[in-house]
Amino acid sequence: MSTESQDGDDLEERVANFLRRNFPQIQMHGGSAAIQDIDRETGEVSIALGGACSGCGISPMTIQAIKSRMVKEIPEIEQVHAHTGMDGGMGGGGGGGGMSPSFPGHSTDDDDGEDDEGPQAPF
């Protein structure tokens, strides 16, 4: 498989666009998603869900939906690893105010959470 750096940038952009398109509820409810790593040779991508996703009761459903849909929509992706800060995958930071991953180009500064209507299924 021949990969060029431009192809890699395109793949990362397609993964980020996939997350924005398919899971706007993550952002609407104070959650966030970030691409942690993409291995083009093995077709593996690692995604971290943060913000309100950490500790959310439906985050396992969100993770499963991401895993099943991404491999269908993006042919280069063979396997998706997704986690929240609650499962110990990120390390450091301790409590709820630590890491808050976000989409590239997305600001999370206005995260008051006052208009939160509660969790909704991500699909």
C-alpha atoms as one frame of an Amber mdcrd trajectory, in Angstrom:
protein
   0.000   0.000   0.000   1.577   3.280  -1.025   0.699   6.287   1.114   1.810
   9.850   0.706   1.705  12.533   3.393  -1.039  14.318   1.452  -3.128  11.122
   1.598  -2.591  11.017   5.365  -3.779  14.594   5.785  -6.823  13.770   3.680
  -7.542  10.688   5.807  -7.339  12.702   9.032  -9.643  15.315   7.532 -12.142
  12.631   6.480 -12.111  11.110   9.987 -12.686  14.556  11.573 -15.477  15.293
   9.093 -17.030  11.888   9.833 -17.162  12.735  13.543 -18.645  16.185  12.922
 -21.256  14.874  10.471 -22.372  11.778  12.310 -22.261  12.857  15.931 -23.331
  16.482  16.341 -25.060  15.446  19.566 -21.634  14.994  21.150 -20.985  18.704
  20.777 -24.572  19.788  21.494 -24.425  18.153  24.916 -21.015  19.395  25.993
 -19.035  16.397  24.822 -16.109  16.412  22.465 -14.198  13.999  20.268 -10.580
  14.124  19.196  -8.451  12.042  16.887  -5.577  10.733  18.992  -3.740   8.692
  16.365  -4.141   7.398  12.826  -1.971   4.539  11.588  -2.414   4.449   7.809
  -0.417   1.241   7.438  -2.610  -0.820   9.768  -5.816   1.134   9.159  -6.267
   1.851  12.867  -7.567   5.095  14.336  -7.779   6.098  18.009 -10.501   8.495
  19.130 -10.910  10.091  22.574 -14.291  11.291  23.797 -14.109  13.960  26.472
 -16.040  16.713  28.191 -19.543  15.524  29.066 -18.813  12.142  27.426 -16.653
  11.184  30.403 -19.025   9.460  32.774 -22.039   9.720  30.458 -24.244   6.641
  30.609 -24.633   6.432  26.841 -20.961   6.899  25.955 -20.574   3.126  25.381
 -23.325   3.367  22.733 -21.629   6.382  21.187 -18.313   4.514  21.060 -19.936
   1.458  19.472 -21.680   3.616  16.866 -18.395   5.351  16.001 -16.599   2.013
  15.682 -19.188   0.392  13.442 -19.955   3.379  11.214 -16.420   4.657  10.644
 -15.127   1.388   9.170 -18.116   1.333   6.807 -17.789   4.943   5.658 -13.998
   5.246   5.388 -12.535   2.273   3.487  -8.963   2.829   4.724 -10.032   2.391
   8.348  -9.916  -1.235   9.486 -10.267  -0.783  13.252 -11.320   2.018  15.589
 -10.172   2.384  19.183 -12.373   4.827  21.085 -12.476   5.654  24.778 -13.482
   8.260  27.321 -11.373   9.596  30.166 -13.347   7.340  32.538 -11.737   4.129
  31.326  -8.208   5.198  32.224  -7.065   5.453  28.618  -5.742   8.997  28.787
  -3.796   9.143  32.065  -2.911  12.352  33.954  -5.332  15.109  34.854  -7.357
  13.336  37.542 -10.962  14.607  37.861 -13.502  16.027  35.452 -11.705  19.281
  34.651  -8.657  17.738  32.991  -8.436  17.002  29.300 -11.159  18.171  26.943
 -10.428  17.049  23.390 -12.163  18.821  20.543 -12.491  18.779  16.809  -9.803
  20.590  14.814 -10.850  24.227  14.445 -13.592  23.900  17.102 -13.460  26.086
  20.198 -14.737  24.691  23.495 -14.453  27.974  25.421 -18.238  28.515  25.682
 -18.933  25.371  27.699 -21.357  26.686  30.365 -23.671  23.673  30.002 -26.736
  25.661  31.157 -28.874  24.773  28.131 -28.077  21.064  28.304 -31.196  18.995
  27.699 -29.507  15.806  28.877 -28.034  12.894  26.971 -29.567  11.582  23.772
 -28.688   8.512  21.796 -26.002   9.398  19.231 -27.773   7.644  16.359
